[in-house]
């Protein structure tokens, strides 16, 4: 049977741990899948999400399903900078910086797939306007010194 666990996640708290000297995330707090929707409202939120997912997403293990972070973002004309910042940060074609703190044991997070879809938003006075969404599937990529991607 599959165990599903839902927890409150404070992106800023996890992101701030290395800055405050707090202990790193315990291996028991690592997950195979992380899901988030409509969580980026400022460009700086992207770095919070990147460092949090880096800390909490389990690294790949041969013979097991690949860990993934799934993110849904509504397409908003007022949030194009945030979307561009996200896409740049998780771009698999960005240069590899082996000195970067954005890595975990020789791996970095990259967009594996993305797509768009239309759905009713269910919010506001109208309550059922059609809105376009971006769906990202983020996973690990081997940067240096690892055999699993």
PDB file of C-alpha atoms in Angstrom:
ATOM      1  CA  UNK A   1       0.000   0.000   0.000  1.00  0.00           C
ATOM      2  CA  UNK A   2       1.056   3.573  -0.605  1.00  0.00           C
ATOM      3  CA  UNK A   3       1.377   5.977   2.272  1.00  0.00           C
ATOM      4  CA  UNK A   4       0.271   9.544   1.572  1.00  0.00           C
ATOM      5  CA  UNK A   5       1.120  12.319   3.977  1.00  0.00           C
ATOM      6  CA  UNK A   6      -0.011  15.926   3.851  1.00  0.00           C
ATOM      7  CA  UNK A   7       1.878  18.570   5.792  1.00  0.00           C
ATOM      8  CA  UNK A   8       1.923  22.315   6.087  1.00  0.00           C
ATOM      9  CA  UNK A   9       5.017  23.665   4.342  1.00  0.00           C
ATOM     10  CA  UNK A  10       6.573  27.040   5.088  1.00  0.00           C
ATOM     11  CA  UNK A  11       8.893  27.735   2.140  1.00  0.00           C
ATOM     12  CA  UNK A  12      10.641  30.629   3.892  1.00  0.00           C
ATOM     13  CA  UNK A  13      11.312  28.632   7.072  1.00  0.00           C
ATOM     14  CA  UNK A  14      13.065  25.819   5.179  1.00  0.00           C
ATOM     15  CA  UNK A  15      14.866  28.294   2.891  1.00  0.00           C
ATOM     16  CA  UNK A  16      16.162  30.243   5.917  1.00  0.00           C
ATOM     17  CA  UNK A  17      17.604  27.263   7.818  1.00  0.00           C
ATOM     18  CA  UNK A  18      21.153  27.522   6.433  1.00  0.00           C
ATOM     19  CA  UNK A  19      21.116  31.292   7.025  1.00  0.00           C
ATOM     20  CA  UNK A  20      20.053  30.972  10.651  1.00  0.00           C
ATOM     21  CA  UNK A  21      22.369  28.072  11.494  1.00  0.00           C
ATOM     22  CA  UNK A  22      19.466  25.682  12.058  1.00  0.00           C
ATOM     23  CA  UNK A  23      20.078  22.019  11.440  1.00  0.00           C
ATOM     24  CA  UNK A  24      19.528  20.640   7.989  1.00  0.00           C
ATOM     25  CA  UNK A  25      16.463  18.610   7.096  1.00  0.00           C
ATOM     26  CA  UNK A  26      16.559  15.051   8.456  1.00  0.00           C
ATOM     27  CA  UNK A  27      16.471  12.209   5.920  1.00  0.00           C
ATOM     28  CA  UNK A  28      13.173  11.050   7.417  1.00  0.00           C
ATOM     29  CA  UNK A  29      11.709  14.339   6.198  1.00  0.00           C
ATOM     30  CA  UNK A  30      12.558  13.609   2.562  1.00  0.00           C
ATOM     31  CA  UNK A  31       9.761  12.923   0.112  1.00  0.00           C
ATOM     32  CA  UNK A  32       9.284  11.100  -3.190  1.00  0.00           C
ATOM     33  CA  UNK A  33       6.723  13.633  -4.397  1.00  0.00           C
ATOM     34  CA  UNK A  34       6.006  17.247  -3.509  1.00  0.00           C
ATOM     35  CA  UNK A  35       2.962  19.055  -4.920  1.00  0.00           C
ATOM     36  CA  UNK A  36       2.300  22.796  -4.929  1.00  0.00           C
ATOM     37  CA  UNK A  37      -0.169  25.098  -6.680  1.00  0.00           C
ATOM     38  CA  UNK A  38      -0.288  28.868  -7.106  1.00  0.00           C
ATOM     39  CA  UNK A  39       2.533  29.588  -4.641  1.00  0.00           C
ATOM     40  CA  UNK A  40       4.665  32.167  -6.477  1.00  0.00           C
ATOM     41  CA  UNK A  41       3.629  35.797  -6.024  1.00  0.00           C
ATOM     42  CA  UNK A  42       7.042  37.496  -6.030  1.00  0.00           C
ATOM     43  CA  UNK A  43      10.275  36.600  -7.875  1.00  0.00           C
ATOM     44  CA  UNK A  44      12.048  35.905  -4.552  1.00  0.00           C
ATOM     45  CA  UNK A  45       9.560  33.095  -3.842  1.00  0.00           C
ATOM     46  CA  UNK A  46      11.304  31.095  -6.575  1.00  0.00           C
ATOM     47  CA  UNK A  47      14.535  30.857  -4.549  1.00  0.00           C
ATOM     48  CA  UNK A  48      12.525  29.863  -1.454  1.00  0.00           C
ATOM     49  CA  UNK A  49      10.847  27.071  -3.418  1.00  0.00           C
ATOM     50  CA  UNK A  50      14.091  25.922  -5.038  1.00  0.00           C
ATOM     51  CA  UNK A  51      15.977  25.620  -1.749  1.00  0.00           C
ATOM     52  CA  UNK A  52      13.009  23.995   0.011  1.00  0.00           C
ATOM     53  CA  UNK A  53      12.495  21.383  -2.684  1.00  0.00           C
ATOM     54  CA  UNK A  54      16.271  20.774  -2.782  1.00  0.00           C
ATOM     55  CA  UNK A  55      16.139  20.062   0.955  1.00  0.00           C
ATOM     56  CA  UNK A  56      12.976  17.938   0.967  1.00  0.00           C
ATOM     57  CA  UNK A  57      12.931  15.982  -2.305  1.00  0.00           C
ATOM     58  CA  UNK A  58      14.648  12.611  -1.991  1.00  0.00           C
ATOM     59  CA  UNK A  59      17.572  11.977  -4.330  1.00  0.00           C
ATOM     60  CA  UNK A  60      17.072   9.316  -7.016  1.00  0.00           C
ATOM     61  CA  UNK A  61      17.891   5.690  -6.231  1.00  0.00           C
ATOM     62  CA  UNK A  62      18.510   3.128  -8.991  1.00  0.00           C
ATOM     63  CA  UNK A  63      15.530   0.889  -9.588  1.00  0.00           C
ATOM     64  CA  UNK A  64      13.029   3.165  -7.836  1.00  0.00           C
ATOM     65  CA  UNK A  65      10.617   5.732  -9.288  1.00  0.00           C
ATOM     66  CA  UNK A  66      12.235   9.115  -9.799  1.00  0.00           C
ATOM     67  CA  UNK A  67      11.321  11.693  -7.120  1.00  0.00           C
ATOM     68  CA  UNK A  68       9.349  14.611  -8.542  1.00  0.00           C
ATOM     69  CA  UNK A  69       8.136  18.075  -7.607  1.00  0.00           C
ATOM     70  CA  UNK A  70       4.879  19.004  -9.359  1.00  0.00           C
ATOM     71  CA  UNK A  71       3.936  22.671  -9.557  1.00  0.00           C
ATOM     72  CA  UNK A  72       0.819  24.286 -11.036  1.00  0.00           C
ATOM     73  CA  UNK A  73       0.902  28.014 -11.795  1.00  0.00           C
ATOM     74  CA  UNK A  74      -2.006  30.025 -13.168  1.00  0.00           C
ATOM     75  CA  UNK A  75      -1.027  32.132 -16.157  1.00  0.00           C
ATOM     76  CA  UNK A  76      -1.509  35.758 -15.120  1.00  0.00           C
ATOM     77  CA  UNK A  77      -0.410  38.814 -17.073  1.00  0.00           C
ATOM     78  CA  UNK A  78       0.517  40.426 -13.751  1.00  0.00           C
ATOM     79  CA  UNK A  79       2.900  37.555 -12.846  1.00  0.00           C
ATOM     80  CA  UNK A  80       4.979  37.133 -16.011  1.00  0.00           C
ATOM     81  CA  UNK A  81       8.205  38.112 -14.178  1.00  0.00           C
ATOM     82  CA  UNK A  82       7.569  35.442 -11.544  1.00  0.00           C
ATOM     83  CA  UNK A  83       6.932  32.774 -14.190  1.00  0.00           C
ATOM     84  CA  UNK A  84      10.061  33.769 -16.143  1.00  0.00           C
ATOM     85  CA  UNK A  85      12.138  33.715 -12.948  1.00  0.00           C
ATOM     86  CA  UNK A  86      10.854  30.210 -12.165  1.00  0.00           C
ATOM     87  CA  UNK A  87      11.548  28.915 -15.671  1.00  0.00           C
ATOM     88  CA  UNK A  88      15.087  30.357 -15.623  1.00  0.00           C
ATOM     89  CA  UNK A  89      15.908  28.899 -12.201  1.00  0.00           C
ATOM     90  CA  UNK A  90      14.770  25.378 -13.178  1.00  0.00           C
ATOM     91  CA  UNK A  91      16.026  25.530 -16.800  1.00  0.00           C
ATOM     92  CA  UNK A  92      17.855  22.284 -17.676  1.00  0.00           C
ATOM     93  CA  UNK A  93      20.010  24.233 -20.177  1.00  0.00           C
ATOM     94  CA  UNK A  94      21.395  26.678 -17.626  1.00  0.00           C
ATOM     95  CA  UNK A  95      25.168  26.417 -17.059  1.00  0.00           C
ATOM     96  CA  UNK A  96      26.320  24.013 -14.354  1.00  0.00           C
ATOM     97  CA  UNK A  97      28.090  25.772 -11.492  1.00  0.00           C
ATOM     98  CA  UNK A  98      29.868  23.138  -9.386  1.00  0.00           C
ATOM     99  CA  UNK A  99      30.384  25.690  -6.593  1.00  0.00           C
ATOM    100  CA  UNK A 100      26.663  26.477  -6.361  1.00  0.00           C
ATOM    101  CA  UNK A 101      24.768  25.853  -3.132  1.00  0.00           C
ATOM    102  CA  UNK A 102      21.759  25.004  -5.315  1.00  0.00           C
ATOM    103  CA  UNK A 103      23.009  21.434  -5.594  1.00  0.00           C
ATOM    104  CA  UNK A 104      22.562  18.354  -3.454  1.00  0.00           C
ATOM    105  CA  UNK A 105      25.249  15.667  -3.662  1.00  0.00           C
ATOM    106  CA  UNK A 106      26.079  16.478  -7.286  1.00  0.00           C
ATOM    107  CA  UNK A 107      22.449  16.868  -8.406  1.00  0.00           C
ATOM    108  CA  UNK A 108      20.395  19.927  -9.298  1.00  0.00           C
ATOM    109  CA  UNK A 109      16.678  20.431  -9.883  1.00  0.00           C
ATOM    110  CA  UNK A 110      15.515  20.950 -13.468  1.00  0.00           C
ATOM    111  CA  UNK A 111      12.251  21.023 -15.388  1.00  0.00           C
ATOM    112  CA  UNK A 112      11.661  17.566 -16.862  1.00  0.00           C
ATOM    113  CA  UNK A 113       8.313  18.361 -18.506  1.00  0.00           C
ATOM    114  CA  UNK A 114       5.830  21.193 -18.674  1.00  0.00           C
ATOM    115  CA  UNK A 115       2.458  21.686 -20.281  1.00  0.00           C
ATOM    116  CA  UNK A 116      -0.524  24.006 -20.210  1.00  0.00           C
ATOM    117  CA  UNK A 117      -4.178  23.278 -19.642  1.00  0.00           C
ATOM    118  CA  UNK A 118      -7.438  25.160 -19.198  1.00  0.00           C
ATOM    119  CA  UNK A 119      -9.688  24.766 -16.153  1.00  0.00           C
ATOM    120  CA  UNK A 120     -12.353  26.650 -14.256  1.00  0.00           C
ATOM    121  CA  UNK A 121     -10.787  28.665 -11.464  1.00  0.00           C
ATOM    122  CA  UNK A 122     -13.717  28.453  -9.035  1.00  0.00           C
ATOM    123  CA  UNK A 123     -12.841  31.747  -7.337  1.00  0.00           C
ATOM    124  CA  UNK A 124     -14.324  35.216  -7.209  1.00  0.00           C
ATOM    125  CA  UNK A 125     -17.830  36.503  -7.779  1.00  0.00           C
ATOM    126  CA  UNK A 126     -18.226  34.665 -11.110  1.00  0.00           C
ATOM    127  CA  UNK A 127     -16.698  31.591  -9.572  1.00  0.00           C
ATOM    128  CA  UNK A 128     -16.180  29.639 -12.756  1.00  0.00           C
ATOM    129  CA  UNK A 129     -14.065  31.556 -15.243  1.00  0.00           C
ATOM    130  CA  UNK A 130     -11.822  29.522 -17.496  1.00  0.00           C
ATOM    131  CA  UNK A 131      -8.128  30.085 -16.749  1.00  0.00           C
ATOM    132  CA  UNK A 132      -4.976  28.732 -18.325  1.00  0.00           C
ATOM    133  CA  UNK A 133      -2.443  26.965 -16.088  1.00  0.00           C
ATOM    134  CA  UNK A 134       1.168  25.855 -16.449  1.00  0.00           C
ATOM    135  CA  UNK A 135       2.089  22.468 -14.974  1.00  0.00           C
ATOM    136  CA  UNK A 136       5.737  21.709 -14.283  1.00  0.00           C
ATOM    137  CA  UNK A 137       7.322  18.387 -13.436  1.00  0.00           C
ATOM    138  CA  UNK A 138      10.663  19.009 -11.735  1.00  0.00           C
ATOM    139  CA  UNK A 139      13.267  16.349 -11.034  1.00  0.00           C
ATOM    140  CA  UNK A 140      16.938  15.770 -10.340  1.00  0.00           C
ATOM    141  CA  UNK A 141      19.703  16.022 -12.918  1.00  0.00           C
ATOM    142  CA  UNK A 142      23.219  14.740 -12.283  1.00  0.00           C
ATOM    143  CA  UNK A 143      25.730  17.595 -12.416  1.00  0.00           C
ATOM    144  CA  UNK A 144      28.985  16.027 -11.310  1.00  0.00           C
ATOM    145  CA  UNK A 145      30.212  12.810  -9.768  1.00  0.00           C
ATOM    146  CA  UNK A 146      26.997  10.815  -9.715  1.00  0.00           C
ATOM    147  CA  UNK A 147      25.764   7.876 -11.686  1.00  0.00           C
ATOM    148  CA  UNK A 148      22.006   8.447 -11.342  1.00  0.00           C
ATOM    149  CA  UNK A 149      20.164  11.239 -13.124  1.00  0.00           C
TER     150      UNK A 149
END
